[in-house]
Coordinates of C-alpha atoms in Angstrom, one line a residue:
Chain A
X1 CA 0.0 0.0 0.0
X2 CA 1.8 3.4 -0.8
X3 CA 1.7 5.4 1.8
X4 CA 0.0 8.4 0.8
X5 CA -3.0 7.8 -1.7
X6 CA -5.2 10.0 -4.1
X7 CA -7.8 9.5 -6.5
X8 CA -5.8 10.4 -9.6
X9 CA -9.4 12.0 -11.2
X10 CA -9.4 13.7 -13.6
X11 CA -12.4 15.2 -12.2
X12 CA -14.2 17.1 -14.6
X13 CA -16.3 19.9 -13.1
X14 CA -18.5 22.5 -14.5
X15 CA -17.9 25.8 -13.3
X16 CA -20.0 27.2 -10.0
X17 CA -19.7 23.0 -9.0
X18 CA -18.5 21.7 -5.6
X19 CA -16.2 19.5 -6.2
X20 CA -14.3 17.6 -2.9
X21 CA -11.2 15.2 -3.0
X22 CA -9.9 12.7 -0.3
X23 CA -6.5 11.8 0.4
X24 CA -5.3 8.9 2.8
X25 CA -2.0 8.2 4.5
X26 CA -1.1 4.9 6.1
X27 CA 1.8 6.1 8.9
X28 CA -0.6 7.1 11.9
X29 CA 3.0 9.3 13.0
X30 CA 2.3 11.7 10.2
X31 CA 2.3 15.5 12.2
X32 CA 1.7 17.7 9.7
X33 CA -0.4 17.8 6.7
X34 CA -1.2 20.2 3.3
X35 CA -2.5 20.4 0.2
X36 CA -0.6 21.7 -2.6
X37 CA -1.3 23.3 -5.8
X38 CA 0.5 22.2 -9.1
X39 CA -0.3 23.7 -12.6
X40 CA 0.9 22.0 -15.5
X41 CA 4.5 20.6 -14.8
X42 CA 5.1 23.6 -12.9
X43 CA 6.7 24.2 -9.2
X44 CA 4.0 23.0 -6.4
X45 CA 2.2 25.9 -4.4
X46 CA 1.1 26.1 -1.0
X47 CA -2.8 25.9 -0.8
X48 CA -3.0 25.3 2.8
X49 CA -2.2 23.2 5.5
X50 CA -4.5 21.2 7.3
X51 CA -5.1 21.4 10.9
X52 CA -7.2 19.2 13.3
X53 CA -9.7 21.5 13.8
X54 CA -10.2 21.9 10.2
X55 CA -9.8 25.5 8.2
X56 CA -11.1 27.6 5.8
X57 CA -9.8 29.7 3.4
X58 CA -12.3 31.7 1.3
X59 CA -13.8 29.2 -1.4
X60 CA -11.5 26.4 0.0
X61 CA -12.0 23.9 3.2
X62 CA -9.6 21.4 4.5
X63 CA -10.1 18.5 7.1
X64 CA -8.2 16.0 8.9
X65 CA -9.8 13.1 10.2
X66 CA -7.0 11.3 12.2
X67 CA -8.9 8.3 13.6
X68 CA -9.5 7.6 10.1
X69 CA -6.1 8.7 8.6
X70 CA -7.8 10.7 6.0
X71 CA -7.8 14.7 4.2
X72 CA -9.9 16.3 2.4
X73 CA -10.0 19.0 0.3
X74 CA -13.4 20.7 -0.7
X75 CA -13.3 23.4 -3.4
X76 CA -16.9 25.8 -3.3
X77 CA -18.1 27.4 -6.6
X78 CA -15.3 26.3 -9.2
X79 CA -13.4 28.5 -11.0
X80 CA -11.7 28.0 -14.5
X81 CA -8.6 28.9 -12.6
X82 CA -9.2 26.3 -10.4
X83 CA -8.0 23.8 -12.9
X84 CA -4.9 22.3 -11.5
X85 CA -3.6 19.1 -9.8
X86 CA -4.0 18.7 -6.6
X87 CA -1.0 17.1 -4.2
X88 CA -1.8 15.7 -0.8
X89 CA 1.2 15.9 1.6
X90 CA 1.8 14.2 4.7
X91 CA 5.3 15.0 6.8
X92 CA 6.5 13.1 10.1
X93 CA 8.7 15.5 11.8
X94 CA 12.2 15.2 11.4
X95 CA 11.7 12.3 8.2
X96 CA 10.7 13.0 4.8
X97 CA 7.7 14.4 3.1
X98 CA 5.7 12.2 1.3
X99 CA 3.4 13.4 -1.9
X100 CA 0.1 11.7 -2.9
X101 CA -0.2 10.8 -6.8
X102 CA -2.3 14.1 -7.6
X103 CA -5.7 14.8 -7.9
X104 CA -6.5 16.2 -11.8
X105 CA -9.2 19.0 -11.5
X106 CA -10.7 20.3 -15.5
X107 CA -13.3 23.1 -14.3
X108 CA -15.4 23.3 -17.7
X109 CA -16.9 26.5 -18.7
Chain B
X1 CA 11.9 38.2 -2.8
X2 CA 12.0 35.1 -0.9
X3 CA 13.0 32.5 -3.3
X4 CA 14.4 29.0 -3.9
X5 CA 16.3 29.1 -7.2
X6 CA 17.4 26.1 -9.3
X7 CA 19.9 26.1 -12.5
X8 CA 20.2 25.0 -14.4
X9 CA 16.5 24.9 -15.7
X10 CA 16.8 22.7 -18.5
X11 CA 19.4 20.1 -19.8
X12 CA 20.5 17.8 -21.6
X13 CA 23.2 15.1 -21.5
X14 CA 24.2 12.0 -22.1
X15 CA 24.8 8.7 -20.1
X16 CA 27.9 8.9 -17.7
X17 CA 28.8 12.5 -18.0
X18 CA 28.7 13.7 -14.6
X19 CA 26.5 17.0 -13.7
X20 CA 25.7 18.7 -10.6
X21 CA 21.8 21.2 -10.3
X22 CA 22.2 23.6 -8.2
X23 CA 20.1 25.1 -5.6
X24 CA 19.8 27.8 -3.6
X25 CA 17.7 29.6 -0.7
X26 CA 17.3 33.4 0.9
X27 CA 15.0 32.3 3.3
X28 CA 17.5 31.3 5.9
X29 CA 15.4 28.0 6.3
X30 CA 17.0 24.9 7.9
X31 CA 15.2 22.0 6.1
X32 CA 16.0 21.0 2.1
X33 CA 15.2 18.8 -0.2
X34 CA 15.1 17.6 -3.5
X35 CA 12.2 15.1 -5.7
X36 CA 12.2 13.9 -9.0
X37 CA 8.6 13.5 -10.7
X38 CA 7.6 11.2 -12.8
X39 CA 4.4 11.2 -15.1
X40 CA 2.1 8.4 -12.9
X41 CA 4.6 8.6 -10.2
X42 CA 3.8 12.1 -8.6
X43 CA 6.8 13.6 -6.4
X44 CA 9.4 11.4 -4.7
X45 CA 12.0 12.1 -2.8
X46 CA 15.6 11.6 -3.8
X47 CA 17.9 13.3 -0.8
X48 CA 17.2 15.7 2.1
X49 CA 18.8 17.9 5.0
X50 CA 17.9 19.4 8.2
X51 CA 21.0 21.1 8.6
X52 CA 24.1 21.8 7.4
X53 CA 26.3 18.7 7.0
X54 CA 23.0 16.6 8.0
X55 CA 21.5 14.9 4.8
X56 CA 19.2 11.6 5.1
X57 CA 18.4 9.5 2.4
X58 CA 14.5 9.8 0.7
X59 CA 12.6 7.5 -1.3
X60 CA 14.7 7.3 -4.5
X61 CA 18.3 8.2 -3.4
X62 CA 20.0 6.0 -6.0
X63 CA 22.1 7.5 -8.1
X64 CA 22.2 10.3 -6.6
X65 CA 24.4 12.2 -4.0
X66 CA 24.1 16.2 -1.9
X67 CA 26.6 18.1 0.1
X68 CA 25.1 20.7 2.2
X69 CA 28.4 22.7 3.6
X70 CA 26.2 26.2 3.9
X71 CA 22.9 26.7 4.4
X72 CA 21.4 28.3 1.5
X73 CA 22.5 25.8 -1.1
X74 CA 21.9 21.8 -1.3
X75 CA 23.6 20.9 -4.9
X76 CA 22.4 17.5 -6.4
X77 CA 24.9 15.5 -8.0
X78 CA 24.6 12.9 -10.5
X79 CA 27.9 11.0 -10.8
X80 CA 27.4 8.9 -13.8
X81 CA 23.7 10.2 -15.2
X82 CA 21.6 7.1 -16.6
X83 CA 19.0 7.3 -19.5
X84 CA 16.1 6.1 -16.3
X85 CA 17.2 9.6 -14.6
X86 CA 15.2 11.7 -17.4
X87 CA 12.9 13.5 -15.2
X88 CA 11.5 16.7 -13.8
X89 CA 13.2 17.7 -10.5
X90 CA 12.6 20.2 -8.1
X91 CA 14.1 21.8 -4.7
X92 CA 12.1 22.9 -1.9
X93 CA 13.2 24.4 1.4
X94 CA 11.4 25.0 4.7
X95 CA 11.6 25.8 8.5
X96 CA 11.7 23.3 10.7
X97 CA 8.9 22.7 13.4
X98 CA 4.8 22.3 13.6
X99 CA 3.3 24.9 11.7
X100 CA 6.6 26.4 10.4
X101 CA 7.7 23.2 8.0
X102 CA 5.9 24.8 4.7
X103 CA 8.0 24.2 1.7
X104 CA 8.9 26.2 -0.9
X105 CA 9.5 25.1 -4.7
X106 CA 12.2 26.6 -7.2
X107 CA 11.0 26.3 -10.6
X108 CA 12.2 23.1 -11.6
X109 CA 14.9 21.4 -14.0
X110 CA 14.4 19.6 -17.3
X111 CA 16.8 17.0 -17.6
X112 CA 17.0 14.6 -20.2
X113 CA 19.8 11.9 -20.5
X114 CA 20.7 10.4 -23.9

């Protein structure tokens, strides 16, 4: 089992859609957790990190469920400019980060 | 501008000439890294450093060596490059510590060995 795991999508959305993507990770040490942003081959960018109580950032809502070693990402009223892939990241303090597959989001017009 | 900065950004080579990427941060940040990605594969981990002179082996350290002997810079090496090295790779670098360990990307490099 690889230790980080997405649904590799693509998920094709129309715009104004709620779309949401999971993410599980298999070492129950993992600390810290985020979800990045990659556009095509291009350097990954911070969306947000994902904290036990679960945050929001404007259109974007991220949650941790630790008993069930599981993220998610949910993405409110899609934008064309949304259209990315989507990296799940789990780090142990003091070892290695480890990067889910992707998620591939198309937000349609 | 806070930045991580790779060169070179594209290459190409061919099998057994030795070639170093550099990288290099002006965020003062402790922790370094570098991945490869792979079409299918995502990111993966080749080398990375907590510290100066403190490197630990990631997920696909074969063929592959780092120095880190300052803190802003964390070269990959590839001694003797192989056709099956051909990939995307990128250097990140980030505080250390719980809500601090956020890394940032340089912009990549395009190597291709012949």
């Amino acid at each position: 089992r690889k230790e980080v795991e997405q649904d590799p999508g693509p998920f094709n959305v129309p715009e104004g859609a709620t779309v949401a993507f999971n993410c599980t990770y298999s070492n129950s040490a993992s600390q810290s957790f985020f979800w990045y942003r990659q556009d095509c081959r291009k350097e990954p960018k911070l969306l947000m990190s994902v904290y036990s109580s679960g945050n929001e950032d404007g259109r974007f809502t991220a949650q941790l469920n630790r008993a069930s070693q599981y993220i998610s990402l949910l993405i409110r009223d899609s934008k064309l400019s949304d259209s990315a892939t989507y990296l799940c990241v789990v780090h142990n303090y003091g070892q290695n980060f480890v990067f889910g597959p992707g998620t591939r989001l198309s937000v349609l017009p | 501008e806070a930045q991580v900065t790779q060169n070179p950004r594209y290459l190409i080579t061919v099998t057994g000439k030795k070639l170093t990427v550099t990288c290099s941060q002006n965020m003062n940040h402790e922790y370094m890294s570098w991945y490869r990605q792979d079409p299918g594969l995502g990111l993966r981990q080749i080398y990375y450093s907590m510290n100066v002179e403190v490197t630990d082996k990631g997920d696909v350290p074969e063929g592959y060596k780092v120095s880190r002997k300052e803190k802003r810079n964390f070269p990959l090496i590839l001694e003797s490059p192989s056709p099956n090295q051909t990939s995307l790779y990128f250097c990140a670098s980030s505080l250390l510590g719980l809500g601090k360990n956020i890394q940032y990307f340089g912009a990549g490099t395009r190597l291709s060995v012949l």
